[in-house]
mmCIF file of C-alpha atoms in Angstrom:
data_model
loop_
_atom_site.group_PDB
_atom_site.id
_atom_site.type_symbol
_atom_site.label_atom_id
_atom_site.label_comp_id
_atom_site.label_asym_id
_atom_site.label_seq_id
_atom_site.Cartn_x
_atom_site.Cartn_y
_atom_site.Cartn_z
ATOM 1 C CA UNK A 1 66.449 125.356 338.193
ATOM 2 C CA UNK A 2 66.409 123.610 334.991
ATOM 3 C CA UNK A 3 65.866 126.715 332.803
ATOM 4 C CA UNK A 4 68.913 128.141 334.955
ATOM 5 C CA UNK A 5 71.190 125.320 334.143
ATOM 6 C CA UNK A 6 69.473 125.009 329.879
ATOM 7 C CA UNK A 7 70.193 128.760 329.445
ATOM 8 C CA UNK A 8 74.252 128.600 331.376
ATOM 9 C CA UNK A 9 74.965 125.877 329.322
ATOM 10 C CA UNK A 10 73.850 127.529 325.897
ATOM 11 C CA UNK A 11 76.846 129.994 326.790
ATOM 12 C CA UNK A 12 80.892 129.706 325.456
ATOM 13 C CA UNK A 13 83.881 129.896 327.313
ATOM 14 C CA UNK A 14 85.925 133.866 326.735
ATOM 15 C CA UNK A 15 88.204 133.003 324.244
ATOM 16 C CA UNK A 16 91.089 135.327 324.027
ATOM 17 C CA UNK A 17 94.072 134.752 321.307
ATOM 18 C CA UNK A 18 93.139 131.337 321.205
ATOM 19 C CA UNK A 19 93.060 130.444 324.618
ATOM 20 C CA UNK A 20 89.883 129.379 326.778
ATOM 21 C CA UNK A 21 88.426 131.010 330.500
ATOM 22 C CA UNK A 22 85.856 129.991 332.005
ATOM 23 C CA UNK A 23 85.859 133.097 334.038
ATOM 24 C CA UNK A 24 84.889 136.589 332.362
ATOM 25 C CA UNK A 25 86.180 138.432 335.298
ATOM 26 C CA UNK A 26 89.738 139.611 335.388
ATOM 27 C CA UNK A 27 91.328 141.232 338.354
ATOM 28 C CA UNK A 28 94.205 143.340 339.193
ATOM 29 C CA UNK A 29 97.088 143.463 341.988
ATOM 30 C CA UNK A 30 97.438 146.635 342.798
ATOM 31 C CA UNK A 31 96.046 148.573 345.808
ATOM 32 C CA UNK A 32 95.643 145.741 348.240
ATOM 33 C CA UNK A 33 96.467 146.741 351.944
ATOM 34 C CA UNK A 34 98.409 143.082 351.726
ATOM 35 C CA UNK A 35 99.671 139.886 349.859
ATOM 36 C CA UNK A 36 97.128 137.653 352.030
ATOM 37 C CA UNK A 37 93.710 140.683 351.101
ATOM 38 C CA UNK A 38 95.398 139.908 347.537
ATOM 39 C CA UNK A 39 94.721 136.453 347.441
ATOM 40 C CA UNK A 40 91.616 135.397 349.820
ATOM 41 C CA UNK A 41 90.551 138.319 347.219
ATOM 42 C CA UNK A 42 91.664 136.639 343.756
ATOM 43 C CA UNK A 43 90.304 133.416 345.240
ATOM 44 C CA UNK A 44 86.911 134.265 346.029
ATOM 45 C CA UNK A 45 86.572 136.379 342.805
ATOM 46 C CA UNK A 46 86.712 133.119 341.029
ATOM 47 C CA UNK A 47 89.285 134.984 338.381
ATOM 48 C CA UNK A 48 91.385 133.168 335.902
ATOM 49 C CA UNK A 49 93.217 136.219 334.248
ATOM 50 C CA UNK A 50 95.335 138.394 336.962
ATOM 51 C CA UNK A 51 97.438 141.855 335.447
ATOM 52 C CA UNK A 52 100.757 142.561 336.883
ATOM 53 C CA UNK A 53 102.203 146.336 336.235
ATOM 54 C CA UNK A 54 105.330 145.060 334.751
ATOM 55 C CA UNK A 55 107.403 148.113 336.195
ATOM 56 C CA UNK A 56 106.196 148.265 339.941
ATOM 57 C CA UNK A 57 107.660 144.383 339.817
ATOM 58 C CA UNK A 58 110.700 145.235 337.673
ATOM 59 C CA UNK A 59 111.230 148.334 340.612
ATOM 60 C CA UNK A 60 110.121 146.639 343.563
ATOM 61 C CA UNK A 61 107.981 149.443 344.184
ATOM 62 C CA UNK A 62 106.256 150.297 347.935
ATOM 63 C CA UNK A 63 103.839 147.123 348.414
ATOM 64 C CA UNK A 64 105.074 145.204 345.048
ATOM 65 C CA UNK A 65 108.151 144.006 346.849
ATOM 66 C CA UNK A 66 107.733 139.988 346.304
ATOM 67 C CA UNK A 67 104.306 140.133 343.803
ATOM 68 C CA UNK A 68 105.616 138.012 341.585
ATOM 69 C CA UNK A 69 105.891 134.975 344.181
ATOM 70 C CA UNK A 70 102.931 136.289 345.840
ATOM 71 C CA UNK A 71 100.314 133.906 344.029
ATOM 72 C CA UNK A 72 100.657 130.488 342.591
ATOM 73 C CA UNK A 73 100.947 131.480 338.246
ATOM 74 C CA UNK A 74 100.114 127.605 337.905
ATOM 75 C CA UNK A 75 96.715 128.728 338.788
ATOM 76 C CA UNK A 76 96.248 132.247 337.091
ATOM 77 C CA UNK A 77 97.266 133.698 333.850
ATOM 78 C CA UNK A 78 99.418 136.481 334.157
ATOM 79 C CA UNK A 79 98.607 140.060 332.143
ATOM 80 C CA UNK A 80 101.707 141.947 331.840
ATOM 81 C CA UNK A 81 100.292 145.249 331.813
ATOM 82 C CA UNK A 82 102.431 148.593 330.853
ATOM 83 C CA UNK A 83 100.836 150.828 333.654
ATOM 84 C CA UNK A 84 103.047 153.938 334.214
ATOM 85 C CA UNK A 85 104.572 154.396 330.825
ATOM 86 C CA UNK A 86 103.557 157.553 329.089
ATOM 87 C CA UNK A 87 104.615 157.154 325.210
ATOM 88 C CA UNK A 88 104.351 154.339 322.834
ATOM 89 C CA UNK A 89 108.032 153.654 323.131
ATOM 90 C CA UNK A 90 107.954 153.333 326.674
ATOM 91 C CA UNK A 91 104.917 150.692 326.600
ATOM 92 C CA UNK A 92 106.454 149.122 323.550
ATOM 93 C CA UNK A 93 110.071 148.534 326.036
ATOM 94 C CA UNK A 94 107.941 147.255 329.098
ATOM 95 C CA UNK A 95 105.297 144.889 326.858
ATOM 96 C CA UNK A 96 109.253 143.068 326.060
ATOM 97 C CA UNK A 97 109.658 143.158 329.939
ATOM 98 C CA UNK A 98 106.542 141.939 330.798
ATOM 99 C CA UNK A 99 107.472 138.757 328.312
ATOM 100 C CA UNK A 100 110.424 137.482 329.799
ATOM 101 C CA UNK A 101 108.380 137.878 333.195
ATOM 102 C CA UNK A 102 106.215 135.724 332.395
ATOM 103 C CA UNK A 103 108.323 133.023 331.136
ATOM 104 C CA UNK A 104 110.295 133.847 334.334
ATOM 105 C CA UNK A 105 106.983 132.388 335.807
ATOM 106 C CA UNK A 106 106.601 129.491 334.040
ATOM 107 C CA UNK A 107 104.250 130.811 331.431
ATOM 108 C CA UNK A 108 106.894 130.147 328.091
ATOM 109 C CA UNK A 109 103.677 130.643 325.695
ATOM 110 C CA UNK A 110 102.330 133.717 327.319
ATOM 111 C CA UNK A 111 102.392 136.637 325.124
ATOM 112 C CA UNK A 112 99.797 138.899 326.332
ATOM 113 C CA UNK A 113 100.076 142.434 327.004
ATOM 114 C CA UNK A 114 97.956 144.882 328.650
ATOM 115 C CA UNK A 115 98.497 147.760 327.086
ATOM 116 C CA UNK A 116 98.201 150.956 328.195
ATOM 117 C CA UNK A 117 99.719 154.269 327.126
ATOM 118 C CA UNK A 118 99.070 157.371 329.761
ATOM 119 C CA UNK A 119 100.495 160.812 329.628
ATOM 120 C CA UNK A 120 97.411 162.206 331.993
ATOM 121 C CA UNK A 121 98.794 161.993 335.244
ATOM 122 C CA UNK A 122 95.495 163.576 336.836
ATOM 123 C CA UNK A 123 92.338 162.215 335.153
ATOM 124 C CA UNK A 124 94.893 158.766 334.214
ATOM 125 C CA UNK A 125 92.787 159.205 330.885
ATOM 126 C CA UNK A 126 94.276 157.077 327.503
ATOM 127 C CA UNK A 127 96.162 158.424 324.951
ATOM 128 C CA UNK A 128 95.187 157.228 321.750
ATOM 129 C CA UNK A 129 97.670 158.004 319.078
ATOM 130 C CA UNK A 130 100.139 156.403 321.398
ATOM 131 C CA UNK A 131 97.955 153.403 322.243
ATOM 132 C CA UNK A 132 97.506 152.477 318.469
ATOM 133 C CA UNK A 133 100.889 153.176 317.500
ATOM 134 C CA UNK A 134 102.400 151.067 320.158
ATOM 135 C CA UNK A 135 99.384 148.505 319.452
ATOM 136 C CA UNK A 136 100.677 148.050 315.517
ATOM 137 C CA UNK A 137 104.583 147.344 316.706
ATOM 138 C CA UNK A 138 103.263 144.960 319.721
ATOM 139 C CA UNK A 139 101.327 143.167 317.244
ATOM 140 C CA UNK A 140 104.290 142.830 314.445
ATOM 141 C CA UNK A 141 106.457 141.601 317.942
ATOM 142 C CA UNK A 142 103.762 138.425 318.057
ATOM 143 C CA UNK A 143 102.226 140.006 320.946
ATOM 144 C CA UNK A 144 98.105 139.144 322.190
ATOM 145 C CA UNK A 145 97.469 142.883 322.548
ATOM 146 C CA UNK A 146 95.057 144.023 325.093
ATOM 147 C CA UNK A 147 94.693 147.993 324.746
ATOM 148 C CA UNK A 148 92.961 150.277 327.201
ATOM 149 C CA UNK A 149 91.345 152.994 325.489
ATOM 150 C CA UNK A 150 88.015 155.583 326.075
ATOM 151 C CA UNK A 151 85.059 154.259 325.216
ATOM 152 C CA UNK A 152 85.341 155.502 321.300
ATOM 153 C CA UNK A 153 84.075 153.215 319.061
ATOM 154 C CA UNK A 154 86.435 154.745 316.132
ATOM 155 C CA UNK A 155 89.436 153.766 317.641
ATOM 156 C CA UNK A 156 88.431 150.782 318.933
ATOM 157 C CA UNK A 157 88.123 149.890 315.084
ATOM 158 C CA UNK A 158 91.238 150.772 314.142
ATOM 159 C CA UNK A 159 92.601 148.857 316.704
ATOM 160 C CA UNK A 160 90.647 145.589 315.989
ATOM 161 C CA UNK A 161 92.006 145.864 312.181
ATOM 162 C CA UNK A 162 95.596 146.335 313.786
ATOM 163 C CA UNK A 163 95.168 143.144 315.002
ATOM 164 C CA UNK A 164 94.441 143.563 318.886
ATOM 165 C CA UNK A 165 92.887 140.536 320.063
ATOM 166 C CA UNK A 166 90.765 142.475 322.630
ATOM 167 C CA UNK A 167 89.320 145.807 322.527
ATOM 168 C CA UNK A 168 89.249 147.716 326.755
ATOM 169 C CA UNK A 169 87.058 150.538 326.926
ATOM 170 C CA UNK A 170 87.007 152.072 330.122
ATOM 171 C CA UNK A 171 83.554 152.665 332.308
ATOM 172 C CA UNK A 172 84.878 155.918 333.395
ATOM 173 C CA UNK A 173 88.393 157.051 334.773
ATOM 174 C CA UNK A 174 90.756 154.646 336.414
ATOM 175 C CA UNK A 175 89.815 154.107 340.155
ATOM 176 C CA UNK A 176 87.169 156.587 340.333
ATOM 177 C CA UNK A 177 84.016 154.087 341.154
ATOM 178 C CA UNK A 178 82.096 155.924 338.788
ATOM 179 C CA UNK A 179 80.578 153.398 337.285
ATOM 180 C CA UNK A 180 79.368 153.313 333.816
ATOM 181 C CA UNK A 181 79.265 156.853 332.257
ATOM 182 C CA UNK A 182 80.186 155.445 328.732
ATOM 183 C CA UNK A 183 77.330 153.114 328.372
ATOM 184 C CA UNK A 184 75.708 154.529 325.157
ATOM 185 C CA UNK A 185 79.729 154.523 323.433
ATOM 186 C CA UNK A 186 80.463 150.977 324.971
ATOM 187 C CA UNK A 187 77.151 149.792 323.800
ATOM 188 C CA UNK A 188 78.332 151.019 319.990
ATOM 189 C CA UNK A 189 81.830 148.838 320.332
ATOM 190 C CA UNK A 190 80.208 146.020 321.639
ATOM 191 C CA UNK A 191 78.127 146.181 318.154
ATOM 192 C CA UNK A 192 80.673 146.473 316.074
ATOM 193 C CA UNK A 193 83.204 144.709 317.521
ATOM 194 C CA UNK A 194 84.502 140.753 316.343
ATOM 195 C CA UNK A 195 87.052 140.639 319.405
ATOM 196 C CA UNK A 196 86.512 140.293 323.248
ATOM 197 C CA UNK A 197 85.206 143.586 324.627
ATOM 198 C CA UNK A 198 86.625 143.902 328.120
ATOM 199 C CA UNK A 199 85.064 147.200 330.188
ATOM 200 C CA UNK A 200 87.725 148.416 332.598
ATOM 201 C CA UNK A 201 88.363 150.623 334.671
ATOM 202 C CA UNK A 202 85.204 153.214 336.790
ATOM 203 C CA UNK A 203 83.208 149.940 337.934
ATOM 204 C CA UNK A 204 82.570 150.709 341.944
ATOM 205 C CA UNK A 205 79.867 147.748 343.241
ATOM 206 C CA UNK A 206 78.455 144.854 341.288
ATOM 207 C CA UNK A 207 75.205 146.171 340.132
ATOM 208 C CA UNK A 208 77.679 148.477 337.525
ATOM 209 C CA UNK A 209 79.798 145.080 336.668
ATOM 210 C CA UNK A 210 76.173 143.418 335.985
ATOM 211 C CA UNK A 211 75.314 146.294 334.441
ATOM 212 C CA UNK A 212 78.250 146.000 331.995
ATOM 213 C CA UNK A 213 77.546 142.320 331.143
ATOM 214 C CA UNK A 214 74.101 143.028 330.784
ATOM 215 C CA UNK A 215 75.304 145.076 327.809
ATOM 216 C CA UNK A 216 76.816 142.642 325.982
ATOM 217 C CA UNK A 217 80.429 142.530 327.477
ATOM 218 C CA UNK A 218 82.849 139.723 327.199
ATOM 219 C CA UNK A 219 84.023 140.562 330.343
ATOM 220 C CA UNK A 220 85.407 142.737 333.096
ATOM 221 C CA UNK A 221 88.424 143.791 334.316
ATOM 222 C CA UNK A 222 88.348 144.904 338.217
ATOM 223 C CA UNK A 223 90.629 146.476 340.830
ATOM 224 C CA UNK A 224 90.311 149.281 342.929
ATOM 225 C CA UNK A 225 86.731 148.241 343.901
ATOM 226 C CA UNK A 226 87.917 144.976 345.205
ATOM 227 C CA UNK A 227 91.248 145.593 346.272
ATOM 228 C CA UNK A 228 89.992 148.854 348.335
ATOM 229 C CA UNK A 229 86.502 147.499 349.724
ATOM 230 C CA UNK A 230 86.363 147.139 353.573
ATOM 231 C CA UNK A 231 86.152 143.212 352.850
ATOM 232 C CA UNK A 232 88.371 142.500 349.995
ATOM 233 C CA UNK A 233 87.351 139.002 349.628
ATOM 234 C CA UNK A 234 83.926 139.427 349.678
ATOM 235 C CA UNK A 235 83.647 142.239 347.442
ATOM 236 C CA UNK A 236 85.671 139.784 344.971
ATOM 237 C CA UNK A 237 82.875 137.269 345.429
ATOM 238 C CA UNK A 238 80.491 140.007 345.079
ATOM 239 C CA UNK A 239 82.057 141.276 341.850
ATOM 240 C CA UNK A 240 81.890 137.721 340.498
ATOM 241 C CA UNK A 241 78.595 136.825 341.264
ATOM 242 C CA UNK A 242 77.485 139.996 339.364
ATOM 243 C CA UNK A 243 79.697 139.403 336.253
ATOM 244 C CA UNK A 244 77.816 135.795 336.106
ATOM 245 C CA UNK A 245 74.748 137.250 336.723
ATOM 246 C CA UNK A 246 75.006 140.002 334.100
ATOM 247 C CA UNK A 247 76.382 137.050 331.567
ATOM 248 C CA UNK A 248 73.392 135.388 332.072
ATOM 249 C CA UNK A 249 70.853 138.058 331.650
ATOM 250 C CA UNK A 250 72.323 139.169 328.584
ATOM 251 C CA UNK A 251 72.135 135.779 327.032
ATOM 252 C CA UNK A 252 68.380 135.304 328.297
ATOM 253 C CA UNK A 253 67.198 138.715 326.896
ATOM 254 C CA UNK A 254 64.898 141.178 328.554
ATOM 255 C CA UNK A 255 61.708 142.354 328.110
ATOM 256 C CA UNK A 256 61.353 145.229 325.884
ATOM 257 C CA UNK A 257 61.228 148.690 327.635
ATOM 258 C CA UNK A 258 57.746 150.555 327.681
ATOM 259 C CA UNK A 259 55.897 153.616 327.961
ATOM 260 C CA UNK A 260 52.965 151.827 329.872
ATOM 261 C CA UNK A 261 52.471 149.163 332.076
ATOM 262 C CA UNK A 262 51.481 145.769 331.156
ATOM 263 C CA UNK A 263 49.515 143.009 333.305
ATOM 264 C CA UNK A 264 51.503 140.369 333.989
ATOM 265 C CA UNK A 265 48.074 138.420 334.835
ATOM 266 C CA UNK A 266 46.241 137.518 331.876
ATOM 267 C CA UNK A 267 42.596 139.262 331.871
ATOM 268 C CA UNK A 268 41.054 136.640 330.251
ATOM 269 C CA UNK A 269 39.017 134.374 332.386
ATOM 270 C CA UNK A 270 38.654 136.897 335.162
ATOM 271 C CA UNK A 271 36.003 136.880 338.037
ATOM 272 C CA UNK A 272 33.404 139.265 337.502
ATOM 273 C CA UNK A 273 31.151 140.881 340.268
#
């Protein structure tokens, strides 16, 4: 127990634009089967940072109707996210939407965005020109820009230098609880990256979020898994658990991988017949 509580203190709180968490899981709002699923989820996930698609609320769209006075924003920090809009101009409109919503809710400093910029209605896949052009004008704006983007370390660059304050590569395709099949590229942005590194999007049970944060991730951001598990709440719990878990095993280090096995009792000293 005391190594447990030397090695949890040795970590830092996610620091995003200047402003502290103490959890590195985010979660979304979308998909839940109802407002009460929504929030005995949110709770038990132990979440700080919740996304909001901007344009279901501004629509009142089937099972949005009232999600901005579903949850108590004195408690969670609200990411405006531009799901839905499929140019740059479109995201760029909605990011200025998502603003006023927030200060709607109480949140007058609150200029994150989630940005996210998708033409692909079937495989709900990035577009990247659009992401990085709308990035650059969110940024001049005074927005905290959060971009979704593949897993390509390239753009995720260019985006850092355009002065996004995280960088969101996703696991695999929105929703599909595929888990991680961009390890080896999210592995490469994680190196080279001096901002956040959020993996979103593809992460279906815990042992993939652990898996993420066992990487090297700053954190997670989490949906579909939770919001569409047969036990909402629990699979929130479940989902935080395993981002803390991962956290920690990153920051503790494993053992090296190796071709051949190695005696964990030392041979020195042994009994011999």
């Amino acid at each position: 127990m005391q190594t447990l509580e030397k090695n949890t203190q040795q970590d830092t709180a996610l620091t995003i634009a200047g402003r502290s968490f103490t959890s590195r899981l985010m979660t979304g709002t979308g998909k839940y089967r109802n407002f009460d699923e929504m929030r005995g989820a949110l709770t038990a996930s132990g979440s700080q940072i919740v996304t909001v698609a901007v344009r279901r609320v501004q629509t009142s769209a089937p099972g949005h109707e009232g999600l901005a006075e579903a949850l108590d924003w004195s408690h969670y920090w609200l990411l405006p996210n531009t799901a839905g809009c499929k140019t740059a101009e479109e995201a760029v409109r909605v990011a200025r939407l998502g603003r006023e919503l927030a200060k709607v809710l109480g949140q007058e400093d609150n200029n994150f965005v989630k940005l996210e910029v998708i033409p692909d209605a079937k495989y709900l896949l990035p577009d990247p020109i659009g992401t990085l052009e709308a990035a650059e004008q969110l940024v001049k704006e005074g927005f905290a820009v959060l971009p979704y983007i593949n897993a390509d370390p390239l753009l995720a660059r260019r985006l850092e230098e355009a002065g996004c304050v995280t960088v969101m590569p996703l696991g695999s395709p929105i929703g599909s609880g595929q888990g991680l099949n961009n390890a080896a590229n999210i592995r490469i942005i994680i190196e080279q990256a001096t901002v956040p590194v959020v993996v979103d999007a593809g992460i279906g049970v815990p042992s993939e979020a652990a898996q993420a944060m066992e990487l090297g991730a700053d954190a997670l951001l989490i949906n579909t898994a939770i919001a569409q598990a047969q036990d909402p709440a629990a699979m929130g719990r479940a989902m935080g658990l395993a981002c803390e878990a991962g956290r920690l095993a990153y920051l503790a280090g494993r053992i090296p991988v190796k071709t051949y096995a190695s005696a964990s009792s030392p041979l020195s000293g042994t009994v011999t017949p």
